[in-house]
PDB file of C-alpha atoms in Angstrom:
ATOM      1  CA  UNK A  30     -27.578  12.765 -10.199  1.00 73.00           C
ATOM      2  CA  UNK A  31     -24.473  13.213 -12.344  1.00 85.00           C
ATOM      3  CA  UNK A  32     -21.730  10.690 -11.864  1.00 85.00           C
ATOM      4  CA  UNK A  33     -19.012  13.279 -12.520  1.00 84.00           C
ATOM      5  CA  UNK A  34     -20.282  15.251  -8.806  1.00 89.00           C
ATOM      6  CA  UNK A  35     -19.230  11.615  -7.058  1.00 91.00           C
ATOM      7  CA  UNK A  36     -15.921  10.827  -4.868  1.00 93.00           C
ATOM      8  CA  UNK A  37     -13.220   9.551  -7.249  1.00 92.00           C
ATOM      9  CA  UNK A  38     -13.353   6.459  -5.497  1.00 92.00           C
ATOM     10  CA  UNK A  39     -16.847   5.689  -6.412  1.00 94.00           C
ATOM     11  CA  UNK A  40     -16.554   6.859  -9.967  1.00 94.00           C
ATOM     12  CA  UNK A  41     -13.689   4.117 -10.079  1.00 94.00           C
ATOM     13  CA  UNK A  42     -16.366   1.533  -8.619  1.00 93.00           C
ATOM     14  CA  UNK A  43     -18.943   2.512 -11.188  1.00 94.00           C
ATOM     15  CA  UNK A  44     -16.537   2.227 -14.250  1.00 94.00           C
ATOM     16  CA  UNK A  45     -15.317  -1.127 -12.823  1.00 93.00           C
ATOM     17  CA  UNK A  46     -18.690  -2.045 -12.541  1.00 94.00           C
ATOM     18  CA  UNK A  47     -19.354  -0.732 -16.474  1.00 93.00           C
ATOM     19  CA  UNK A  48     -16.394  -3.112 -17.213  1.00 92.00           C
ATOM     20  CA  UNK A  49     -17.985  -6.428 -16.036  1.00 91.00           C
ATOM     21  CA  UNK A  50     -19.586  -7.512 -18.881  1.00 87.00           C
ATOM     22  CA  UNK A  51     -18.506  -4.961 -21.601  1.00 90.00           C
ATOM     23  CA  UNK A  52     -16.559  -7.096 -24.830  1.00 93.00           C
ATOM     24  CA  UNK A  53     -15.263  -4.635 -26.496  1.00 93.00           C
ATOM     25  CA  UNK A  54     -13.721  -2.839 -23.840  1.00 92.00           C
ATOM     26  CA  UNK A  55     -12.116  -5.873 -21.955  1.00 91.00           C
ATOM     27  CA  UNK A  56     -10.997  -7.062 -25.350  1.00 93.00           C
ATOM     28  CA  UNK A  57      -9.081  -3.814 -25.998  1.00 93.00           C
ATOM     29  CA  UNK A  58      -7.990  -3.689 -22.779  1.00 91.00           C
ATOM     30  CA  UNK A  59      -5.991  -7.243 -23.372  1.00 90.00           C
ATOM     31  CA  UNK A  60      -4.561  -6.101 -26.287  1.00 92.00           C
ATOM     32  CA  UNK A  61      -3.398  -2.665 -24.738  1.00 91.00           C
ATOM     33  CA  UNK A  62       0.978  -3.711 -24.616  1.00 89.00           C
ATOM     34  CA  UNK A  63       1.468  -1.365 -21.630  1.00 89.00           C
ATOM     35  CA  UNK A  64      -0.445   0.463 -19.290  1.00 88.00           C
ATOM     36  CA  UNK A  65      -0.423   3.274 -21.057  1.00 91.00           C
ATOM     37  CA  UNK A  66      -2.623   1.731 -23.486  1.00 92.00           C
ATOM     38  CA  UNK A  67      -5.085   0.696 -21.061  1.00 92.00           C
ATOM     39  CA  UNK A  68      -4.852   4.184 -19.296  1.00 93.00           C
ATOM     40  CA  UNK A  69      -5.902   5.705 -23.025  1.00 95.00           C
ATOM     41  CA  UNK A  70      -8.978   2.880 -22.916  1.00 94.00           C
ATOM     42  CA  UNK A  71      -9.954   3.427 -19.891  1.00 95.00           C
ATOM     43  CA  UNK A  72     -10.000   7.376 -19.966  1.00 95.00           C
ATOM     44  CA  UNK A  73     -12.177   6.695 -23.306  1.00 95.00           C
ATOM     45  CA  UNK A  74     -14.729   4.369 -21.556  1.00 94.00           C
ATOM     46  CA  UNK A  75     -14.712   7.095 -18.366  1.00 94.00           C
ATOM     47  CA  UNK A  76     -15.929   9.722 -21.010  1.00 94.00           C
ATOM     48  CA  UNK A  77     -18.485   7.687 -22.991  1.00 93.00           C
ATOM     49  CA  UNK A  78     -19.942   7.314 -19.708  1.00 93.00           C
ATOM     50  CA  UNK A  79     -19.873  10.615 -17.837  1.00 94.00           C
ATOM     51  CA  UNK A  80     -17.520  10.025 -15.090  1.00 94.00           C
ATOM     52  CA  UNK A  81     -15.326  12.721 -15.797  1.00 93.00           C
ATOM     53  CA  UNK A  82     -12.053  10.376 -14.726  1.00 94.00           C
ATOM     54  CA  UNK A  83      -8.656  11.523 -15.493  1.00 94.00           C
ATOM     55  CA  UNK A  84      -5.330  10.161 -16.094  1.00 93.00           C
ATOM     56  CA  UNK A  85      -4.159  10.967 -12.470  1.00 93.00           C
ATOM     57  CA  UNK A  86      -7.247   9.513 -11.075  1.00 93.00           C
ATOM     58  CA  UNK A  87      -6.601   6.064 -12.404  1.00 92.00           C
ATOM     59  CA  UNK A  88      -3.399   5.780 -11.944  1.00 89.00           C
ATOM     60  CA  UNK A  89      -3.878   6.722  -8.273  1.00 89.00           C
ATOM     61  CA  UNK A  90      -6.804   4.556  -7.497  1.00 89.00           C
ATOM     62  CA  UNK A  91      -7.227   0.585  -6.533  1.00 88.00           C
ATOM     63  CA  UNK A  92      -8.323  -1.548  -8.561  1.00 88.00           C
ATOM     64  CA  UNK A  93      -7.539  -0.036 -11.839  1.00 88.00           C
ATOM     65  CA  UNK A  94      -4.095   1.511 -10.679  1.00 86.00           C
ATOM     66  CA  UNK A  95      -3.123  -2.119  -9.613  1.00 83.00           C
ATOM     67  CA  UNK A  96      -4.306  -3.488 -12.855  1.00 84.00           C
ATOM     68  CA  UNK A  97      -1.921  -0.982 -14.645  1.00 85.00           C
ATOM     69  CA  UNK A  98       0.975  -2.327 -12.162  1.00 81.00           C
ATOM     70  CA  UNK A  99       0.467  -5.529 -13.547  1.00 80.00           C
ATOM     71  CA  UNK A 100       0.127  -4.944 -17.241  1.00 80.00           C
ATOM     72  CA  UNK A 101       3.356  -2.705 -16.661  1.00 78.00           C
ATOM     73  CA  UNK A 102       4.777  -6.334 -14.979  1.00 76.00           C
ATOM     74  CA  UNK A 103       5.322  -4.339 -11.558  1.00 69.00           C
ATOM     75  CA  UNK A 104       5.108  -5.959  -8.652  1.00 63.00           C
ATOM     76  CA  UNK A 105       1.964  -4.891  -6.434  1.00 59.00           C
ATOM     77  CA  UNK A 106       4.164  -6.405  -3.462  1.00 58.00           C
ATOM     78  CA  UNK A 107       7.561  -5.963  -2.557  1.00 58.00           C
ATOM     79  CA  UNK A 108       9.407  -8.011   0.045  1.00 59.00           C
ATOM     80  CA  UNK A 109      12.427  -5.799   1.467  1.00 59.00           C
ATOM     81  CA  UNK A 110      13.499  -2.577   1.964  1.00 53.00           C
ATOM     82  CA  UNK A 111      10.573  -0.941   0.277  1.00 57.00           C
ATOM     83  CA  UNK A 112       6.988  -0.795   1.393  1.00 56.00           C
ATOM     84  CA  UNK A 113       4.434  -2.787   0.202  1.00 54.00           C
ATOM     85  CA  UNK A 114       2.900  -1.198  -2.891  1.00 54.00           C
ATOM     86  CA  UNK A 115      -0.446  -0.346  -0.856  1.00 53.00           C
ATOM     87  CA  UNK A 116       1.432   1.344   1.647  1.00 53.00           C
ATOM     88  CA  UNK A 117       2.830   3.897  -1.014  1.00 51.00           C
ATOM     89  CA  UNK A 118      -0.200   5.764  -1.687  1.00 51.00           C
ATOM     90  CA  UNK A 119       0.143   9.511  -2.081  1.00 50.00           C
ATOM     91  CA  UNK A 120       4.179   8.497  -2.652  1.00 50.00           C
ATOM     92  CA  UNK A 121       4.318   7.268  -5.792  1.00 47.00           C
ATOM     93  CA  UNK A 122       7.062   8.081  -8.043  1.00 47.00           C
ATOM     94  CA  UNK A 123       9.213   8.908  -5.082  1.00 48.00           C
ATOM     95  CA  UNK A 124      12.649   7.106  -4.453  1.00 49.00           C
ATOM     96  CA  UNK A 125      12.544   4.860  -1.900  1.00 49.00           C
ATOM     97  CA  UNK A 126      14.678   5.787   1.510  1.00 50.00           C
ATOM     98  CA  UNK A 127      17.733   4.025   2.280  1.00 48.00           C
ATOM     99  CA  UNK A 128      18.624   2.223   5.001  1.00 46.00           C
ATOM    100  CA  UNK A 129      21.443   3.881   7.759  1.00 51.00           C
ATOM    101  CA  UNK A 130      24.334   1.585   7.876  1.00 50.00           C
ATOM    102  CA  UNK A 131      25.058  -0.530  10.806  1.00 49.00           C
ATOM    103  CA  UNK A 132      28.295   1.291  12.573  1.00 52.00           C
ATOM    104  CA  UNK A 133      29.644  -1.634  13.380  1.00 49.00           C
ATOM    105  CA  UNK A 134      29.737  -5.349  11.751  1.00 48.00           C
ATOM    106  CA  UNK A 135      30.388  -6.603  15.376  1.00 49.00           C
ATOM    107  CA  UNK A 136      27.325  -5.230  16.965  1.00 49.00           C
ATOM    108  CA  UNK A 137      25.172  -6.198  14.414  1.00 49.00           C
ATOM    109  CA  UNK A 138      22.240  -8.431  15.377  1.00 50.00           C
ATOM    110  CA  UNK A 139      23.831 -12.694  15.218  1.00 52.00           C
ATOM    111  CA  UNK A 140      21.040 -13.677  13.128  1.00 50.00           C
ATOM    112  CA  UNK A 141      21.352 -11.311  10.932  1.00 49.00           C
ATOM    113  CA  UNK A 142      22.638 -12.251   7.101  1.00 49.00           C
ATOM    114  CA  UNK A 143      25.663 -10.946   5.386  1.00 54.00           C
ATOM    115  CA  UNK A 144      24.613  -7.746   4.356  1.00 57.00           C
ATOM    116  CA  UNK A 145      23.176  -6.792   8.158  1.00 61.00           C
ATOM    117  CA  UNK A 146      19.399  -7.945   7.300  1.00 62.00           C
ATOM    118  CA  UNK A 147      17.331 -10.552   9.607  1.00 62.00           C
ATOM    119  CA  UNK A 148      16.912 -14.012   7.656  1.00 63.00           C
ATOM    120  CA  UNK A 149      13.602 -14.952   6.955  1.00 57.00           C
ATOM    121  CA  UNK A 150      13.081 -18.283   8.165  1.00 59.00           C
ATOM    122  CA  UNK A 151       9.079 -19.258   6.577  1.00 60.00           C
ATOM    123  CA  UNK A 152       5.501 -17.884   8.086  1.00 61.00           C
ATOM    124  CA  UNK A 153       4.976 -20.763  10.209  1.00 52.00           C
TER     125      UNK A 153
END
């Protein structure tokens, strides 16, 4: 069977797979500064092996798109406004919606902080 014919998702698994192990490539990976770098690695290591991956592809797919998150030193989870970074699939790259303003500071919620948010008080 040819790997290329396969679900993007499971050509991800089998290059992640191809990665345990592989020196060289893990090696280069470290040194890549940016994700970029890894991107260009990674799309090399997808060739040599037939999967036919492209640069959309991993950048869109876990776990390689959150390993280029974190060589790019973005957070895979934000705490907020926004959306948890695995809730954004399929919206990446868009700006995040803003919140409507409270109409009035009076009828805002009593616990809430200065800026009209709820205070977060601990998980337990």
């Amino acid at each position: 069977m040819n790997p290329a014919t396969l679900p993007v998702g499971q050509r991800v698994a089998l290059l992640v797979k191809a990665l345990n192990g592989a020196k060289r490539t893990n090696e280069a990976l470290a040194r890549c500064s940016d994700g970029d770098g890894m991107v260009e690695v990674l799309l090399d290591a997808s060739r040599k092996l037939g999967l036919g991956l492209s640069r959309r592809d991993l950048l869109q797919t876990p776990p390689i798109r959150d390993w280029i998150w974190w060589k790019n030193k973005e957070a895979l989870l934000t705490i907020g406004d926004n959306k948890p970074r695995y809730h954004q699939d399929g919206g990446q790259g868009r700006p995040a919606r803003s919140l409507p303003e409270p109409a009035d500071a009076e009828s805002a919620d009593p616990e809430a902080g200065e800026a009209g948010r709820k205070r977060f008080f601990g998980l337990f």
